[in-house]
Amino acid sequence: MLLAPIGTLFAQFPSIAVSYTFENQKPADDNNTYAGSLSGSAKIVQMVDGNHALYTGSGYLDLGSAAGKAIAAGLTGNYSVSVDVCLANSNTLSNFCWLYSMANGTSQYLGLINTGGNSNWYYEVKNGSTSNVKTSTGLSTQGWHNVTVVQNGTTNTVYIDGVAKASGTISVSPSSFASSISSFCLGKSPFTADALLTNTLIDNFKIYNSALTASQVTSISSATQALSPNAATKLVDAITKRWEAKGNPVVTHKFTCDPAPMVYNDTLFIFTGEDNAGGQSNYNIKNWCCFATTDMKHFWEYNVPLRAADFSWNTGQYAYAGQVIPRNGKFYWYVSTNNTGIGVAVADRPEGPYKDALGRALLTNSNSTGGNTNSWRTIDPTVYIDGDNQAWLIWGNGDCWCCKLNQDMISFDTNYGVKKIAINGTLDFPYTEAPWIHKYNGKYYLSFAAGFPERIEYAVADNIEGPYTYGSILCEIAGNSNTIHQGVVQYKNNWYFIYHNGGVQPNGGSYSRSMCIDKLEFDPQGFYKPVIMTTKGVDALPTPGPDAVKEISQTPNSPFKIDVKAQTITMPMKYRYQIVDTVGRVVSTGKKQVVSISGMHPGVYLITNGSESGKFIKH
């Protein structure tokens, strides 16, 4: 059987009004007729299969109003719009965002739209009145999809991956408002309240002057499935911001709440919620954040690791307090979601991205019984792995409950069940929420928020499940925030009290809070000394000087020679090398004699030439 020449196959398709395959590596159409412009961090990237695509990053591609006017003028009764899309795990699909749009403001437009939550992609045309065809279909991440819209007379059909998902009537012709089009974009909505379609690959955006047949759409989809979802180079730096803390609050470029510290290898990670900006009238927290430091002075922030919308069962999409803990080579994040329960997400690295491990809540109000009955009682989980390797989860508002986690860390021991923790003694103020558990000198310390406005109290026990004996007030009310959620951690021989208040003024307050860090100390009897909130914060930890770096990284006859001033590592000859970070992630590889480490963020690394390894610190 003879195959038809490629030119014959393409001839079977209707004529193309415009095509953007990005193989010219420009923000322009394939014929270079219309010059577009990249906005923000959007860029043209090469994939591992040699294909080129648009990567939106935190921006979009402006195709130009001239292109929009000329192309829309030809979109009369029959036309087709086809586009390939590959969504990264970290995107803005929890909000309304548009894959493409031709628009005159918000009164006249056409576009492909995601309903917030990635559960419904639909095509819409508006010219006074609005018509749309909704698919009620979401798109999975980390793989290519083709979405094709076919207009045949007044019948509009939307195909996803070659399958017709929905059809309806759209009688509005884009040509009727073509002369008024003022914007034509990939990844941007004409509505200012909508989000950009971030961290998304877009390719093969084509508009046809006629209606494609079902078989033609299927053939386009087949070609899409063959595309590689992997870029030849790293698309996004996992670190979005670096800064030097000037005291408390530590984070001032956004509002952060409910901090939960975790030490992993040489790094202190701090996970928080992200409060909405000032002027809020209630708690408005839609995603979590991940920060890190190695010296308590220089901090960096990672890409958003987890969003409230990542839990489909999270009614209201609340990103309340939680805590991360490593186990079995994974990282487990126990989070609370107001009144829909406690969930667990899992990741391969501390900074994520994290994914819902269960598709449902791990614990709900039905598990928190025998005490307070408010609807938000199942919140604020804290997690601890005891010396016998048993993992415990403790939580609760109004009362404090605990359970044993199974070895898989995503289920709990039903034989043990859920028990209420007793705190004996006369509390200065009644237990409210925010339990945090740690161990010191063989004793278990349970700190918690008490009263309202809240201050932090604590109790001590010989067993993690209690009963606990009340100690005293650990930290008084902030005065600029009704809540004060704390995490206690030992890092490099120092104890720290990490908490939030409303310290970023004038926009901060009870609903726009900020993370702070102060020293924590114990008295000779092993009781907490009261924590005094400061604006000075904590001192920077000493970092190893050049001699210390050599001691760590070099042994006699080591092949690795570090030049701290030049920020290089030299080997006797050109070797194939690999540098990994503290979680085993490759950060640099190649074949060189002199390796630059100047672009790496501060931390501890391991370099190997295949037979020998050396450990070094990057300042």
Coordinates of C-alpha atoms in Angstrom, one line a residue:
M1 CA 0.0 0.0 0.0
L2 CA 1.4 3.3 -1.1
L3 CA 1.2 6.3 1.4
A4 CA -0.1 9.6 0.0
P5 CA 2.6 12.3 -0.1
I6 CA 2.6 14.7 2.8
G7 CA 1.5 17.5 0.6
T8 CA -1.6 15.5 -0.4
L9 CA -2.5 14.9 3.2
F10 CA -2.4 18.6 4.1
A11 CA -4.4 19.4 1.0
Q12 CA -7.3 17.5 2.5
F13 CA -7.6 20.2 5.2
P14 CA -9.3 23.5 4.6
S15 CA -7.2 26.6 4.2
I16 CA -5.6 28.0 7.3
A17 CA -6.3 31.7 8.2
V18 CA -3.3 31.7 10.6
S19 CA -0.9 29.2 12.2
Y20 CA 1.3 29.5 15.2
T21 CA 3.6 26.4 15.6
F22 CA 6.5 28.5 17.0
E23 CA 9.0 26.6 14.9
N24 CA 10.3 30.0 13.8
Q25 CA 11.1 30.5 17.5
K26 CA 9.4 33.9 17.4
P27 CA 6.2 35.2 19.0
A28 CA 4.8 35.5 15.5
D29 CA 2.7 33.4 13.1
D30 CA 4.4 30.9 10.8
N31 CA 4.4 33.3 7.8
N32 CA 5.8 36.1 9.9
T33 CA 2.8 38.2 8.8
Y34 CA 1.8 39.3 12.3
A35 CA 4.4 40.1 15.0
G36 CA 3.3 39.4 18.5
S37 CA 5.0 40.1 21.8
L38 CA 5.8 38.0 24.9
S39 CA 4.6 39.4 28.2
G40 CA 6.0 38.7 31.6
S41 CA 8.0 35.5 31.8
A42 CA 6.4 33.9 28.7
K43 CA 8.9 32.4 26.3
I44 CA 9.3 30.1 23.3
V45 CA 10.9 26.9 24.5
Q46 CA 12.3 23.7 22.8
M47 CA 11.0 20.3 23.9
V48 CA 13.1 17.2 24.1
D49 CA 11.6 15.9 20.8
G50 CA 12.8 19.1 19.0
N51 CA 9.4 20.7 18.9
H52 CA 9.0 24.3 19.9
A53 CA 6.1 25.7 22.0
L54 CA 5.0 28.7 23.9
Y55 CA 5.5 28.5 27.6
T56 CA 3.3 31.1 29.4
G57 CA 5.2 31.1 32.7
S58 CA 3.7 33.9 34.6
G59 CA 2.8 35.8 31.4
Y60 CA 1.1 35.4 28.1
L61 CA 1.6 36.0 24.3
D62 CA 0.0 39.1 22.9
L63 CA -0.7 38.3 19.2
G64 CA -1.6 41.9 18.3
S65 CA -4.9 43.6 17.5
A66 CA -4.0 43.8 13.8
A67 CA -3.9 40.0 13.6
G68 CA -7.2 39.7 15.6
K69 CA -9.0 42.1 13.3
A70 CA -7.8 40.5 10.0
I71 CA -8.4 36.9 11.2
A72 CA -11.8 37.6 12.8
A73 CA -13.0 39.2 9.6
G74 CA -12.8 35.9 7.8
L75 CA -14.7 34.0 10.6
T76 CA -18.2 34.0 9.2
G77 CA -20.5 30.9 9.1
N78 CA -17.9 28.1 9.1
Y79 CA -14.6 28.1 10.8
S80 CA -12.4 26.0 13.2
V81 CA -10.0 26.8 15.9
S82 CA -7.5 24.1 17.0
V83 CA -4.9 24.4 19.8
D84 CA -2.6 22.0 21.7
V85 CA -2.1 22.6 25.4
C86 CA 0.0 21.0 28.2
L87 CA -0.7 22.1 31.7
A88 CA 1.9 22.0 34.5
N89 CA 1.0 20.9 38.0
S90 CA 1.5 24.5 39.1
N91 CA -1.0 26.6 37.2
T92 CA -3.9 29.0 37.8
L93 CA -6.7 26.6 36.9
S94 CA -8.3 27.1 40.3
N95 CA -9.5 30.5 38.8
F96 CA -11.2 31.5 35.6
C97 CA -8.6 31.8 32.9
W98 CA -8.5 31.7 29.0
L99 CA -6.5 29.7 26.6
Y100 CA -7.1 32.2 23.9
S101 CA -9.1 35.3 23.3
M102 CA -10.0 37.8 20.6
A103 CA -11.8 40.7 22.2
N104 CA -13.1 44.3 22.3
G105 CA -13.0 44.7 26.0
T106 CA -15.6 42.5 27.6
S107 CA -18.5 43.5 25.4
Q108 CA -17.4 41.6 22.2
Y109 CA -15.1 38.6 22.2
L110 CA -14.5 34.9 21.4
G111 CA -12.4 32.6 23.5
L112 CA -11.8 29.2 25.1
I113 CA -12.3 29.5 28.8
N114 CA -11.6 27.3 31.9
T115 CA -14.2 27.5 34.6
G116 CA -12.3 27.9 37.9
G117 CA -11.4 24.4 39.2
N118 CA -10.5 22.8 35.8
S119 CA -13.8 21.0 35.6
N120 CA -15.2 22.8 32.5
W121 CA -13.5 24.1 29.4
Y122 CA -15.9 25.9 27.0
Y123 CA -16.0 28.1 24.0
E124 CA -17.9 31.4 24.1
V125 CA -18.7 34.2 21.7
K126 CA -20.2 37.5 22.7
N127 CA -21.6 40.5 20.8
G128 CA -24.1 42.0 23.0
S129 CA -25.7 38.6 23.8
T130 CA -23.6 35.7 24.8
S131 CA -23.5 32.1 23.4
N132 CA -21.4 29.3 24.6
V133 CA -20.9 25.5 24.4
K134 CA -19.7 24.0 27.7
T135 CA -17.9 20.6 27.8
S136 CA -18.1 20.0 31.6
T137 CA -14.6 18.4 31.0
G138 CA -11.3 19.1 32.7
L139 CA -7.8 18.6 31.4
S140 CA -5.2 16.5 33.2
T141 CA -1.8 18.0 33.8
Q142 CA 1.7 16.9 32.5
G143 CA 0.4 15.7 29.1
W144 CA -0.6 17.2 25.8
H145 CA -4.3 17.7 24.9
N146 CA -5.9 19.0 21.7
V147 CA -8.9 21.2 22.0
T148 CA -10.7 22.0 18.7
V149 CA -13.8 24.2 18.2
V150 CA -15.7 23.6 15.0
Q151 CA -18.3 26.2 13.8
N152 CA -20.6 24.7 11.1
G153 CA -23.3 27.2 10.3
T154 CA -24.9 27.9 13.6
T155 CA -23.8 24.6 15.1
N156 CA -20.8 24.7 17.3
T157 CA -19.0 21.5 18.5
V158 CA -16.1 21.4 21.0
Y159 CA -13.7 18.4 20.7
I160 CA -11.2 17.4 23.4
D161 CA -8.5 14.9 22.3
G162 CA -10.4 14.1 19.2
V163 CA -13.7 13.4 20.9
A164 CA -16.8 15.6 20.6
K165 CA -17.6 16.7 24.1
A166 CA -20.5 19.1 23.5
S167 CA -22.5 20.8 20.7
G168 CA -24.8 23.7 20.8
T169 CA -26.0 26.7 18.8
I170 CA -23.8 29.8 18.4
S171 CA -25.3 32.2 15.9
V172 CA -22.9 35.1 16.6
S173 CA -20.3 35.5 13.9
P174 CA -16.9 36.9 15.0
S175 CA -16.7 38.8 11.7
S176 CA -19.5 41.0 12.9
F177 CA -17.2 42.7 15.4
A178 CA -13.9 42.1 13.8
S179 CA -13.1 45.8 13.2
S180 CA -13.5 46.5 16.9
I181 CA -11.1 43.9 18.2
S182 CA -8.5 45.5 20.4
S183 CA -6.7 42.4 21.8
F184 CA -5.7 38.9 20.7
C185 CA -3.9 36.8 23.2
L186 CA -2.9 33.3 24.2
G187 CA -3.1 32.7 27.9
K188 CA -4.9 36.0 28.8
S189 CA -8.6 36.9 29.5
P190 CA -10.2 40.1 28.5
F191 CA -11.6 40.2 32.0
T192 CA -9.2 41.8 34.5
A193 CA -10.7 39.8 37.4
D194 CA -9.7 36.5 35.7
A195 CA -6.2 34.9 36.1
L196 CA -3.5 34.4 33.5
L197 CA -3.1 30.8 32.3
T198 CA 0.2 30.4 34.0
N199 CA 2.9 27.6 33.6
T200 CA 1.2 26.2 30.5
L201 CA 2.6 25.0 27.2
I202 CA 0.7 26.0 24.1
D203 CA 1.4 24.9 20.6
N204 CA -0.1 24.5 17.1
F205 CA -2.6 27.3 17.5
K206 CA -4.4 27.2 14.1
I207 CA -7.5 28.9 12.8
Y208 CA -9.2 27.4 9.7
N209 CA -11.5 29.2 7.3
S210 CA -13.9 26.2 7.2
A211 CA -15.4 23.6 9.4
L212 CA -13.1 20.6 10.1
T213 CA -14.6 17.2 9.8
A214 CA -14.6 14.8 12.8
S215 CA -12.0 12.6 11.1
Q216 CA -9.8 15.7 10.5
V217 CA -10.1 16.6 14.2
T218 CA -9.1 13.0 15.1
S219 CA -6.0 13.2 13.0
I220 CA -4.9 16.5 14.6
S221 CA -5.4 14.9 18.0
S222 CA -3.3 11.9 17.1
A223 CA -0.5 14.1 16.2
T224 CA -0.9 16.0 19.5
Q225 CA -0.6 12.7 21.4
A226 CA 2.9 12.1 19.9
L227 CA 4.3 15.4 21.3
S228 CA 6.7 15.2 24.2
P229 CA 5.5 17.0 27.4
N230 CA 9.1 17.5 28.6
A231 CA 11.1 20.6 27.8
A232 CA 14.8 20.3 26.8
T233 CA 15.6 22.9 29.5
K234 CA 14.2 23.7 32.9
L235 CA 11.0 25.8 32.4
V236 CA 10.6 27.4 35.8
D237 CA 13.1 28.1 38.6
A238 CA 11.6 26.4 41.6
I239 CA 12.6 29.4 43.6
T240 CA 10.5 32.5 43.0
K241 CA 12.1 35.0 45.4
R242 CA 15.2 35.5 47.6
W243 CA 15.7 38.1 50.3
E244 CA 17.5 39.0 53.5
A245 CA 15.2 39.2 56.5
K246 CA 15.3 42.6 58.3
G247 CA 13.7 41.3 61.5
N248 CA 10.0 40.6 62.1
P249 CA 7.9 39.9 60.2
V250 CA 10.2 37.7 58.1
V251 CA 8.0 37.8 55.0
T252 CA 6.8 41.2 53.9
H253 CA 6.1 40.7 50.2
K254 CA 2.9 38.8 50.9
F255 CA 0.8 37.8 53.9
T256 CA 1.5 34.5 55.5
C257 CA -0.2 32.6 58.3
D258 CA -0.1 29.4 60.3
P259 CA 3.6 28.7 60.0
A260 CA 4.8 25.0 60.3
P261 CA 8.6 24.5 60.4
M262 CA 10.4 21.3 59.3
V263 CA 14.1 20.6 59.4
Y264 CA 15.3 18.4 56.5
N265 CA 19.1 17.8 56.2
D266 CA 20.7 21.2 56.5
T267 CA 17.7 23.3 55.6
L268 CA 14.8 24.8 57.6
F269 CA 11.6 24.7 55.6
I270 CA 8.6 26.8 56.8
F271 CA 5.2 26.0 55.3
T272 CA 2.4 28.6 55.7
G273 CA -0.9 29.6 54.3
E274 CA -1.2 32.7 52.2
D275 CA -3.6 35.3 53.5
N276 CA -5.3 37.6 51.0
A277 CA -4.1 41.2 51.0
G278 CA -5.4 43.8 53.5
G279 CA -8.9 44.9 53.8
Q280 CA -10.4 41.4 54.3
S281 CA -13.4 40.9 56.5
N282 CA -12.8 37.2 57.1
Y283 CA -10.1 34.5 56.6
N284 CA -9.4 34.3 52.8
I285 CA -6.7 31.7 52.3
K286 CA -6.6 29.8 49.0
N287 CA -3.1 28.3 48.8
W288 CA -0.1 27.3 50.9
C289 CA 3.5 28.6 50.6
C290 CA 6.9 27.1 51.2
F291 CA 9.9 29.1 52.4
A292 CA 13.4 28.0 53.4
T293 CA 16.6 29.2 55.0
T294 CA 20.0 27.8 56.1
D295 CA 21.1 30.7 58.3
M296 CA 17.9 32.3 59.6
K297 CA 18.7 35.5 57.7
H298 CA 18.7 34.7 54.0
F299 CA 15.4 33.2 52.9
W300 CA 13.9 32.0 49.7
E301 CA 10.4 31.1 48.5
Y302 CA 9.4 28.2 46.2
N303 CA 6.6 28.1 43.7
V304 CA 3.2 27.5 45.2
P305 CA 3.4 23.9 46.3
L306 CA -0.3 23.2 47.1
R307 CA -3.6 24.9 46.6
A308 CA -7.0 24.6 48.3
A309 CA -8.5 23.7 44.9
D310 CA -6.1 20.7 44.7
F311 CA -8.5 19.0 47.1
S312 CA -11.7 18.5 45.1
W313 CA -13.7 17.7 48.2
N314 CA -12.6 20.9 49.9
T315 CA -15.9 22.8 50.1
G316 CA -15.3 26.5 50.0
Q317 CA -11.6 26.0 49.0
Y318 CA -10.0 26.9 52.4
A319 CA -6.2 26.5 52.9
Y320 CA -6.1 26.4 56.7
A321 CA -3.2 25.3 58.9
G322 CA -1.2 22.2 58.4
Q323 CA 2.2 20.5 58.8
V324 CA 4.7 18.6 56.6
I325 CA 6.7 15.6 57.8
P326 CA 9.1 13.3 55.9
R327 CA 8.8 9.5 55.8
N328 CA 9.7 6.6 53.5
G329 CA 11.3 9.0 51.0
K330 CA 8.2 11.1 50.7
F331 CA 6.8 14.2 52.3
Y332 CA 3.3 14.2 53.7
W333 CA 1.4 17.4 54.3
Y334 CA -1.6 17.3 56.6
V335 CA -3.8 20.3 56.1
S336 CA -7.1 21.5 57.4
T337 CA -10.0 22.9 55.3
N338 CA -12.3 24.6 57.7
N339 CA -15.4 22.4 58.1
T340 CA -14.7 19.7 55.5
G341 CA -12.0 18.0 57.4
I342 CA -8.3 17.2 57.4
G343 CA -6.6 16.1 54.2
V344 CA -3.2 14.7 53.3
A345 CA -1.1 15.6 50.3
V346 CA 2.2 13.9 49.2
A347 CA 5.3 15.0 47.3
D348 CA 8.7 13.7 46.4
R349 CA 10.5 16.8 47.6
P350 CA 10.0 19.2 50.5
E351 CA 9.0 22.1 48.2
G352 CA 6.6 20.0 46.2
P353 CA 4.5 20.0 44.1
Y354 CA 2.1 18.2 46.4
K355 CA -0.9 16.1 45.3
D356 CA -4.0 15.0 47.2
A357 CA -3.1 11.4 48.4
L358 CA -6.7 10.2 49.0
G359 CA -9.2 12.1 46.9
R360 CA -11.2 12.6 50.2
A361 CA -10.7 13.8 53.7
L362 CA -8.5 11.7 56.1
L363 CA -10.5 12.9 59.1
T364 CA -13.9 14.7 59.3
N365 CA -16.1 15.9 62.1
S366 CA -17.5 12.4 62.5
N367 CA -14.1 11.5 63.9
S368 CA -13.9 14.4 66.3
T369 CA -16.5 13.4 68.9
G370 CA -17.0 13.4 72.6
G371 CA -16.2 17.1 73.0
N372 CA -16.8 20.4 71.3
T373 CA -19.4 20.1 68.5
N374 CA -18.7 23.2 66.3
S375 CA -18.5 22.6 62.6
W376 CA -14.8 23.7 62.3
R377 CA -13.5 21.4 65.1
T378 CA -11.5 19.2 62.7
I379 CA -8.7 21.6 61.9
D380 CA -5.0 22.4 62.7
P381 CA -3.3 19.1 62.4
T382 CA 0.2 18.6 64.0
V383 CA 2.2 15.4 63.3
Y384 CA 5.0 13.7 65.1
I385 CA 6.9 10.4 64.7
D386 CA 7.8 9.0 68.1
G387 CA 10.9 7.0 69.0
D388 CA 9.1 3.7 68.4
N389 CA 8.5 4.8 64.8
Q390 CA 4.8 5.4 65.5
A391 CA 3.4 8.4 63.7
W392 CA 0.8 10.5 65.6
L393 CA -1.7 13.1 64.4
I394 CA -3.1 15.6 66.8
W395 CA -5.7 18.3 65.9
G396 CA -8.8 20.2 67.0
N397 CA -10.6 23.4 67.7
G398 CA -12.5 23.6 71.0
D399 CA -11.0 20.2 72.1
C400 CA -7.9 18.3 71.2
W401 CA -8.0 14.9 69.6
C402 CA -5.3 12.4 68.5
C403 CA -4.9 9.2 66.4
K404 CA -2.2 6.8 65.3
L405 CA -1.2 7.0 61.7
N406 CA -0.5 3.8 59.9
Q407 CA 2.8 3.1 58.2
D408 CA 1.4 4.4 54.8
M409 CA 0.9 7.8 56.5
I410 CA -2.5 8.2 54.6
S411 CA -4.7 6.2 56.9
F412 CA -5.1 5.8 60.7
D413 CA -5.2 2.9 63.1
T414 CA -9.0 2.1 63.4
N415 CA -8.3 -0.2 66.3
Y416 CA -6.8 2.6 68.3
G417 CA -9.4 5.0 66.9
V418 CA -9.6 8.6 67.9
K419 CA -9.1 9.8 71.5
K420 CA -9.5 13.1 73.2
I421 CA -6.4 14.5 74.8
A422 CA -6.8 15.5 78.5
I423 CA -5.0 18.6 79.8
N424 CA -5.1 18.6 83.6
G425 CA -4.7 21.7 85.8
T426 CA -6.2 25.1 85.8
L427 CA -5.7 26.8 82.4
D428 CA -5.3 30.5 82.4
F429 CA -7.5 30.5 79.3
P430 CA -9.4 27.6 77.8
Y431 CA -7.9 25.6 74.9
T432 CA -8.9 27.0 71.5
E433 CA -6.9 25.5 68.6
A434 CA -3.5 25.2 66.9
P435 CA -1.9 22.3 68.8
W436 CA 1.8 21.7 68.1
I437 CA 3.7 18.7 69.5
H438 CA 7.5 18.2 70.1
K439 CA 9.8 16.4 72.5
Y440 CA 12.4 17.8 74.8
N441 CA 14.5 15.9 77.4
G442 CA 12.1 12.9 77.2
K443 CA 9.0 15.0 77.8
Y444 CA 6.2 15.8 75.3
Y445 CA 5.4 19.5 75.0
L446 CA 1.9 20.4 73.6
S447 CA 1.5 24.1 72.9
F448 CA -1.8 25.6 71.7
A449 CA -3.7 28.7 71.2
A450 CA -6.0 29.6 74.1
G451 CA -8.8 32.1 74.6
F452 CA -9.8 34.6 72.0
P453 CA -8.1 36.9 71.1
E454 CA -5.5 34.1 71.3
R455 CA -2.3 33.7 73.2
I456 CA -0.2 30.5 73.3
E457 CA -0.2 28.2 76.3
Y458 CA 1.5 24.8 76.8
A459 CA 1.3 21.6 78.8
V460 CA 3.7 18.7 79.4
A461 CA 3.3 14.9 79.5
D462 CA 5.3 11.7 79.8
N463 CA 3.2 10.1 77.0
I464 CA 2.3 11.7 73.6
E465 CA -1.4 10.8 74.1
G466 CA -1.4 12.4 77.5
P467 CA -2.7 13.2 80.0
Y468 CA -0.9 16.5 79.9
T469 CA -0.2 18.8 82.9
Y470 CA -0.8 22.5 82.2
G471 CA 2.3 24.7 82.3
S472 CA 1.5 28.4 81.7
I473 CA 1.2 31.0 79.1
L474 CA 4.1 30.8 76.6
C475 CA 3.3 33.9 74.5
E476 CA 0.8 36.7 75.0
I477 CA -1.7 38.0 72.5
A478 CA -0.2 39.9 69.6
G479 CA -2.6 42.9 69.8
N480 CA -2.7 43.3 66.1
S481 CA -4.2 39.8 65.3
N482 CA -6.9 37.8 66.9
T483 CA -5.1 34.6 66.2
I484 CA -1.5 33.5 66.8
H485 CA -0.6 30.1 65.4
Q486 CA 2.8 28.7 66.3
G487 CA 5.4 26.1 65.4
V488 CA 8.3 25.0 67.6
V489 CA 11.5 23.7 66.1
Q490 CA 15.1 23.0 67.0
Y491 CA 17.5 24.0 64.2
K492 CA 21.3 24.0 64.5
N493 CA 21.3 23.7 68.3
N494 CA 18.9 26.6 68.7
W495 CA 15.1 26.5 69.5
Y496 CA 12.8 28.8 67.6
F497 CA 9.2 29.9 68.1
I498 CA 7.7 30.6 64.7
Y499 CA 4.3 32.3 64.6
H500 CA 2.1 34.9 62.9
N501 CA 0.8 38.2 63.9
G502 CA -0.6 41.3 62.1
G503 CA 2.8 43.0 62.0
V504 CA 2.8 44.3 58.4
Q505 CA 1.0 47.6 58.9
P506 CA -1.2 49.4 57.9
N507 CA -2.5 46.6 55.7
G508 CA -2.0 43.7 58.1
G509 CA -4.3 42.5 60.8
S510 CA -6.4 39.6 61.8
Y511 CA -7.1 38.5 58.3
S512 CA -3.8 39.5 56.6
R513 CA -1.2 38.1 58.9
S514 CA 2.6 37.7 58.8
M515 CA 5.1 35.1 59.8
C516 CA 7.6 36.0 62.6
I517 CA 10.5 34.2 64.3
D518 CA 11.8 34.6 67.9
K519 CA 14.1 32.5 70.1
L520 CA 12.6 29.9 72.4
E521 CA 14.4 29.0 75.6
F522 CA 13.9 26.5 78.5
D523 CA 14.6 27.2 82.2
P524 CA 16.7 24.9 84.3
Q525 CA 13.6 22.8 85.2
G526 CA 12.8 22.2 81.6
F527 CA 9.9 24.6 81.4
Y528 CA 9.5 27.1 78.6
K529 CA 10.6 30.6 79.3
P530 CA 8.0 33.1 78.1
V531 CA 8.4 34.2 74.5
I532 CA 8.5 38.0 74.0
M533 CA 7.5 39.0 70.5
T534 CA 10.2 41.3 68.9
T535 CA 10.6 43.3 65.8
K536 CA 14.3 42.6 65.8
G537 CA 13.7 38.9 65.3
V538 CA 16.6 36.4 65.5
D539 CA 20.3 36.7 64.7
A540 CA 21.8 35.1 61.6
L541 CA 23.5 31.8 62.3
P542 CA 27.2 31.7 61.6
T543 CA 28.1 30.2 58.2
P544 CA 31.2 28.2 57.6
G545 CA 34.1 30.3 56.2
P546 CA 36.4 29.1 53.4
D547 CA 38.4 26.9 55.7
A548 CA 35.3 25.2 57.0
V549 CA 34.1 24.6 53.5
K550 CA 37.4 22.9 52.6
E551 CA 37.2 20.7 55.7
I552 CA 33.7 19.5 54.7
S553 CA 34.4 19.1 51.0
Q554 CA 38.0 17.9 50.9
T555 CA 39.8 14.9 52.2
P556 CA 43.5 14.1 51.5
N557 CA 43.9 13.3 47.8
S558 CA 40.4 14.5 47.0
P559 CA 39.9 15.2 43.3
F560 CA 37.7 18.2 44.1
K561 CA 39.3 21.6 44.8
I562 CA 37.1 24.5 45.8
D563 CA 37.8 28.1 45.1
V564 CA 35.4 29.9 47.4
K565 CA 36.2 33.4 46.0
A566 CA 35.8 32.3 42.3
Q567 CA 32.8 30.1 43.2
T568 CA 34.2 27.1 41.3
I569 CA 35.1 23.4 41.8
T570 CA 38.1 22.2 39.9
M571 CA 39.0 18.5 39.0
P572 CA 42.4 17.3 37.7
M573 CA 41.0 16.8 34.2
K574 CA 37.7 17.0 32.3
Y575 CA 35.4 14.6 34.1
R576 CA 31.7 13.9 33.8
Y577 CA 30.3 15.2 37.0
Q578 CA 26.9 15.5 38.8
I579 CA 25.8 17.8 41.6
V580 CA 22.8 16.9 43.7
D581 CA 21.1 18.8 46.5
T582 CA 20.1 17.5 49.9
V583 CA 17.0 15.7 48.6
G584 CA 18.9 14.1 45.7
R585 CA 17.7 16.3 43.0
V586 CA 20.2 16.9 40.2
V587 CA 21.1 20.6 40.0
S588 CA 24.0 20.5 37.6
T589 CA 25.6 17.9 35.4
G590 CA 28.0 17.7 32.4
K591 CA 31.6 17.1 31.5
K592 CA 34.0 19.8 32.6
Q593 CA 37.2 20.3 34.5
V594 CA 36.1 23.6 36.1
V595 CA 32.5 23.6 37.4
S596 CA 30.8 26.9 38.4
I597 CA 28.6 26.9 41.4
S598 CA 27.8 30.7 41.4
G599 CA 24.2 30.3 40.2
M600 CA 23.2 27.8 42.9
H601 CA 21.2 28.9 45.9
P602 CA 22.7 28.6 49.4
G603 CA 22.7 25.1 50.8
V604 CA 24.6 21.8 51.1
Y605 CA 25.4 19.8 48.0
L606 CA 27.2 16.7 46.9
I607 CA 29.4 16.5 43.8
T608 CA 30.5 13.2 42.3
N609 CA 32.6 12.2 39.3
G610 CA 31.3 8.7 39.2
S611 CA 33.8 7.2 41.6
E612 CA 34.4 9.7 44.4
S613 CA 32.1 12.3 46.0
G614 CA 32.6 15.5 48.0
K615 CA 30.2 17.5 50.2
F616 CA 30.3 21.3 50.0
I617 CA 28.4 24.3 51.2
K618 CA 27.3 27.0 48.8
H619 CA 27.0 30.4 50.5

